[in-house]
Amino acid sequence: MLNVCSRIVVPYDNSELSKKALDRAITLAKQNKSIELNVITVFHVPVDVTNYGTLNIDEIRQTEYEIAKIALNEVNKKLEELPNRTETFVLEGIPSCTIVDFINSNNADLVVMGSRGLSNLKELFLGSVSHYVVQKVNCPVFIIK
């Protein structure tokens, strides 16, 4: 399988399952140093700012961005151990759509992701983001549970 795999993408939200997915992707990437490993984290700032009262939307966006960067600091430490080419990305948008857009536009060969993220809402088998990704991407998705 990994002979034809050149790019693995890991959507990461700092949940336990995304940490497991990252570990699995690292294990897969170690099998061939030509495999590129991309880790993405997505933050979403709702457009409806009326719920935030007097808070500045730019301050909220900056805070969310900084939180995402902090989460990726731990990821970057793990990735430094790999001989592979690695890259991390902080993206803004609706997580499901943004993840799918990144995967499809960057020609990923494999996605490794957790079955659920940090959302408090639980679905019966898959989280809404992982379910959406499985349905919409053009490559195999390895779901970690």
PDB file of C-alpha atoms in Angstrom:
ATOM      1  CA  MET A   1       0.000   0.000   0.000  1.00  0.00           C
ATOM      2  CA  LEU A   2       2.668   2.518   0.966  1.00  0.00           C
ATOM      3  CA  ASN A   3       4.627   1.985  -2.245  1.00  0.00           C
ATOM      4  CA  VAL A   4       2.118   4.221  -4.015  1.00  0.00           C
ATOM      5  CA  CYS A   5       1.624   6.592  -1.091  1.00  0.00           C
ATOM      6  CA  SER A   6       3.568   9.838  -1.285  1.00  0.00           C
ATOM      7  CA  ARG A   7       1.498  12.184   0.907  1.00  0.00           C
ATOM      8  CA  ILE A   8      -0.349  11.456   4.146  1.00  0.00           C
ATOM      9  CA  VAL A   9      -2.602  14.095   5.699  1.00  0.00           C
ATOM     10  CA  VAL A  10      -3.578  14.067   9.371  1.00  0.00           C
ATOM     11  CA  PRO A  11      -6.383  16.387  10.522  1.00  0.00           C
ATOM     12  CA  TYR A  12      -5.421  17.251  14.110  1.00  0.00           C
ATOM     13  CA  ASP A  13      -7.533  18.855  16.849  1.00  0.00           C
ATOM     14  CA  ASN A  14      -5.535  17.870  19.956  1.00  0.00           C
ATOM     15  CA  SER A  15      -8.129  15.243  20.927  1.00  0.00           C
ATOM     16  CA  GLU A  16      -6.947  11.833  22.121  1.00  0.00           C
ATOM     17  CA  LEU A  17      -8.057  10.215  18.870  1.00  0.00           C
ATOM     18  CA  SER A  18      -6.238  12.767  16.730  1.00  0.00           C
ATOM     19  CA  LYS A  19      -3.101  12.112  18.802  1.00  0.00           C
ATOM     20  CA  LYS A  20      -3.496   8.386  18.101  1.00  0.00           C
ATOM     21  CA  ALA A  21      -4.034   9.141  14.411  1.00  0.00           C
ATOM     22  CA  LEU A  22      -0.849  11.207  14.340  1.00  0.00           C
ATOM     23  CA  ASP A  23       1.113   8.383  15.966  1.00  0.00           C
ATOM     24  CA  ARG A  24      -0.236   5.903  13.405  1.00  0.00           C
ATOM     25  CA  ALA A  25       0.596   8.240  10.521  1.00  0.00           C
ATOM     26  CA  ILE A  26       4.141   8.657  11.854  1.00  0.00           C
ATOM     27  CA  THR A  27       4.494   4.871  12.005  1.00  0.00           C
ATOM     28  CA  LEU A  28       3.324   4.608   8.395  1.00  0.00           C
ATOM     29  CA  ALA A  29       5.613   7.412   7.229  1.00  0.00           C
ATOM     30  CA  LYS A  30       8.632   5.766   8.863  1.00  0.00           C
ATOM     31  CA  GLN A  31       8.237   2.863   6.424  1.00  0.00           C
ATOM     32  CA  ASN A  32       9.387   5.051   3.548  1.00  0.00           C
ATOM     33  CA  LYS A  33      11.240   8.338   3.982  1.00  0.00           C
ATOM     34  CA  SER A  34       9.888   9.628   0.666  1.00  0.00           C
ATOM     35  CA  ILE A  35       6.378   9.864   2.169  1.00  0.00           C
ATOM     36  CA  GLU A  36       5.445  13.449   2.995  1.00  0.00           C
ATOM     37  CA  LEU A  37       3.410  13.964   6.165  1.00  0.00           C
ATOM     38  CA  ASN A  38       1.093  16.977   6.431  1.00  0.00           C
ATOM     39  CA  VAL A  39      -0.698  17.758   9.688  1.00  0.00           C
ATOM     40  CA  ILE A  40      -3.522  20.278   9.588  1.00  0.00           C
ATOM     41  CA  THR A  41      -5.542  21.897  12.306  1.00  0.00           C
ATOM     42  CA  VAL A  42      -8.612  23.982  11.583  1.00  0.00           C
ATOM     43  CA  PHE A  43     -10.156  26.678  13.719  1.00  0.00           C
ATOM     44  CA  HIS A  44     -13.547  28.220  13.099  1.00  0.00           C
ATOM     45  CA  VAL A  45     -14.734  31.673  14.102  1.00  0.00           C
ATOM     46  CA  PRO A  46     -18.502  31.948  13.652  1.00  0.00           C
ATOM     47  CA  VAL A  47     -19.550  34.796  11.387  1.00  0.00           C
ATOM     48  CA  ASP A  48     -22.453  35.668  13.688  1.00  0.00           C
ATOM     49  CA  VAL A  49     -20.665  37.972  16.134  1.00  0.00           C
ATOM     50  CA  THR A  50     -23.876  39.074  17.852  1.00  0.00           C
ATOM     51  CA  ASN A  51     -23.400  36.238  20.330  1.00  0.00           C
ATOM     52  CA  TYR A  52     -20.108  37.741  21.449  1.00  0.00           C
ATOM     53  CA  GLY A  53     -21.431  41.129  22.513  1.00  0.00           C
ATOM     54  CA  THR A  54     -18.652  43.698  22.482  1.00  0.00           C
ATOM     55  CA  LEU A  55     -15.818  41.269  21.721  1.00  0.00           C
ATOM     56  CA  ASN A  56     -13.765  42.097  18.657  1.00  0.00           C
ATOM     57  CA  ILE A  57     -13.977  39.370  15.994  1.00  0.00           C
ATOM     58  CA  ASP A  58     -10.324  39.950  15.046  1.00  0.00           C
ATOM     59  CA  GLU A  59      -9.264  39.344  18.643  1.00  0.00           C
ATOM     60  CA  ILE A  60     -11.296  36.134  18.720  1.00  0.00           C
ATOM     61  CA  ARG A  61      -9.733  35.025  15.435  1.00  0.00           C
ATOM     62  CA  GLN A  62      -6.225  35.778  16.716  1.00  0.00           C
ATOM     63  CA  THR A  63      -6.875  33.898  19.966  1.00  0.00           C
ATOM     64  CA  GLU A  64      -8.181  30.844  18.101  1.00  0.00           C
ATOM     65  CA  TYR A  65      -5.174  30.966  15.780  1.00  0.00           C
ATOM     66  CA  GLU A  66      -2.762  31.092  18.735  1.00  0.00           C
ATOM     67  CA  ILE A  67      -4.512  28.136  20.409  1.00  0.00           C
ATOM     68  CA  ALA A  68      -4.163  26.145  17.180  1.00  0.00           C
ATOM     69  CA  LYS A  69      -0.461  27.024  16.898  1.00  0.00           C
ATOM     70  CA  ILE A  70       0.147  25.894  20.484  1.00  0.00           C
ATOM     71  CA  ALA A  71      -1.494  22.541  19.715  1.00  0.00           C
ATOM     72  CA  LEU A  72       0.828  22.132  16.740  1.00  0.00           C
ATOM     73  CA  ASN A  73       3.947  22.837  18.823  1.00  0.00           C
ATOM     74  CA  GLU A  74       3.626  19.349  20.338  1.00  0.00           C
ATOM     75  CA  VAL A  75       3.080  17.915  16.865  1.00  0.00           C
ATOM     76  CA  ASN A  76       6.182  19.630  15.493  1.00  0.00           C
ATOM     77  CA  LYS A  77       8.310  18.083  18.246  1.00  0.00           C
ATOM     78  CA  LYS A  78       7.153  14.613  17.184  1.00  0.00           C
ATOM     79  CA  LEU A  79       7.680  15.367  13.502  1.00  0.00           C
ATOM     80  CA  GLU A  80      11.277  16.511  14.052  1.00  0.00           C
ATOM     81  CA  GLU A  81      12.193  12.868  14.721  1.00  0.00           C
ATOM     82  CA  LEU A  82      11.205  11.827  11.196  1.00  0.00           C
ATOM     83  CA  PRO A  83      13.571  11.846   8.224  1.00  0.00           C
ATOM     84  CA  ASN A  84      10.501  12.503   6.055  1.00  0.00           C
ATOM     85  CA  ARG A  85       9.419  15.850   4.699  1.00  0.00           C
ATOM     86  CA  THR A  86       6.779  17.184   7.092  1.00  0.00           C
ATOM     87  CA  GLU A  87       4.667  20.299   7.242  1.00  0.00           C
ATOM     88  CA  THR A  88       1.991  21.643   9.568  1.00  0.00           C
ATOM     89  CA  PHE A  89      -0.813  23.996   8.633  1.00  0.00           C
ATOM     90  CA  VAL A  90      -3.229  26.146  10.623  1.00  0.00           C
ATOM     91  CA  LEU A  91      -6.346  26.781   8.562  1.00  0.00           C
ATOM     92  CA  GLU A  92      -9.459  28.804   9.244  1.00  0.00           C
ATOM     93  CA  GLY A  93     -12.904  27.660   8.191  1.00  0.00           C
ATOM     94  CA  ILE A  94     -15.633  25.149   8.793  1.00  0.00           C
ATOM     95  CA  PRO A  95     -13.583  22.091   9.801  1.00  0.00           C
ATOM     96  CA  SER A  96     -15.229  19.462   7.592  1.00  0.00           C
ATOM     97  CA  CYS A  97     -15.157  21.562   4.410  1.00  0.00           C
ATOM     98  CA  THR A  98     -11.712  23.020   5.064  1.00  0.00           C
ATOM     99  CA  ILE A  99     -10.187  19.590   5.697  1.00  0.00           C
ATOM    100  CA  VAL A 100     -11.719  18.147   2.519  1.00  0.00           C
ATOM    101  CA  ASP A 101     -10.581  21.135   0.446  1.00  0.00           C
ATOM    102  CA  PHE A 102      -7.019  20.789   1.752  1.00  0.00           C
ATOM    103  CA  ILE A 103      -6.887  17.031   1.138  1.00  0.00           C
ATOM    104  CA  ASN A 104      -8.265  17.227  -2.394  1.00  0.00           C
ATOM    105  CA  SER A 105      -6.276  20.291  -3.460  1.00  0.00           C
ATOM    106  CA  ASN A 106      -2.997  18.854  -2.128  1.00  0.00           C
ATOM    107  CA  ASN A 107      -3.414  15.462  -3.790  1.00  0.00           C
ATOM    108  CA  ALA A 108      -3.217  13.417  -0.611  1.00  0.00           C
ATOM    109  CA  ASP A 109      -2.803   9.690  -1.068  1.00  0.00           C
ATOM    110  CA  LEU A 110      -4.043   8.785   2.406  1.00  0.00           C
ATOM    111  CA  VAL A 111      -5.844  10.492   5.291  1.00  0.00           C
ATOM    112  CA  VAL A 112      -5.329   9.243   8.845  1.00  0.00           C
ATOM    113  CA  MET A 113      -7.797  10.716  11.326  1.00  0.00           C
ATOM    114  CA  GLY A 114      -9.679  10.051  14.524  1.00  0.00           C
ATOM    115  CA  SER A 115     -13.255   8.861  14.399  1.00  0.00           C
ATOM    116  CA  ARG A 116     -14.318  11.751  16.648  1.00  0.00           C
ATOM    117  CA  GLY A 117     -12.811  15.051  17.647  1.00  0.00           C
ATOM    118  CA  LEU A 118     -13.289  17.467  20.497  1.00  0.00           C
ATOM    119  CA  SER A 119     -16.978  18.102  19.832  1.00  0.00           C
ATOM    120  CA  ASN A 120     -19.343  17.288  22.682  1.00  0.00           C
ATOM    121  CA  LEU A 121     -21.873  15.986  20.191  1.00  0.00           C
ATOM    122  CA  LYS A 122     -21.490  12.263  19.568  1.00  0.00           C
ATOM    123  CA  GLU A 123     -22.789  10.422  16.552  1.00  0.00           C
ATOM    124  CA  LEU A 124     -23.528   6.718  16.562  1.00  0.00           C
ATOM    125  CA  PHE A 125     -20.471   5.487  14.643  1.00  0.00           C
ATOM    126  CA  LEU A 126     -18.434   8.355  13.240  1.00  0.00           C
ATOM    127  CA  GLY A 127     -18.143  11.988  14.176  1.00  0.00           C
ATOM    128  CA  SER A 128     -19.674  14.423  11.703  1.00  0.00           C
ATOM    129  CA  VAL A 129     -16.286  15.691  10.462  1.00  0.00           C
ATOM    130  CA  SER A 130     -14.787  12.245   9.886  1.00  0.00           C
ATOM    131  CA  HIS A 131     -18.000  11.078   8.216  1.00  0.00           C
ATOM    132  CA  TYR A 132     -17.955  14.078   5.873  1.00  0.00           C
ATOM    133  CA  VAL A 133     -14.284  13.538   5.042  1.00  0.00           C
ATOM    134  CA  VAL A 134     -14.832   9.858   4.211  1.00  0.00           C
ATOM    135  CA  GLN A 135     -17.657  10.830   1.842  1.00  0.00           C
ATOM    136  CA  LYS A 136     -15.935  13.732   0.066  1.00  0.00           C
ATOM    137  CA  VAL A 137     -12.202  13.064  -0.380  1.00  0.00           C
ATOM    138  CA  ASN A 138     -10.586  11.430  -3.393  1.00  0.00           C
ATOM    139  CA  CYS A 139      -8.317   9.059  -1.452  1.00  0.00           C
ATOM    140  CA  PRO A 140      -8.517   6.339   1.215  1.00  0.00           C
ATOM    141  CA  VAL A 141      -9.244   7.385   4.798  1.00  0.00           C
ATOM    142  CA  PHE A 142      -7.786   5.424   7.710  1.00  0.00           C
ATOM    143  CA  ILE A 143     -10.092   5.998  10.714  1.00  0.00           C
ATOM    144  CA  ILE A 144      -8.642   5.586  14.207  1.00  0.00           C
ATOM    145  CA  LYS A 145     -10.982   4.717  17.067  1.00  0.00           C
TER     146      LYS A 145
END
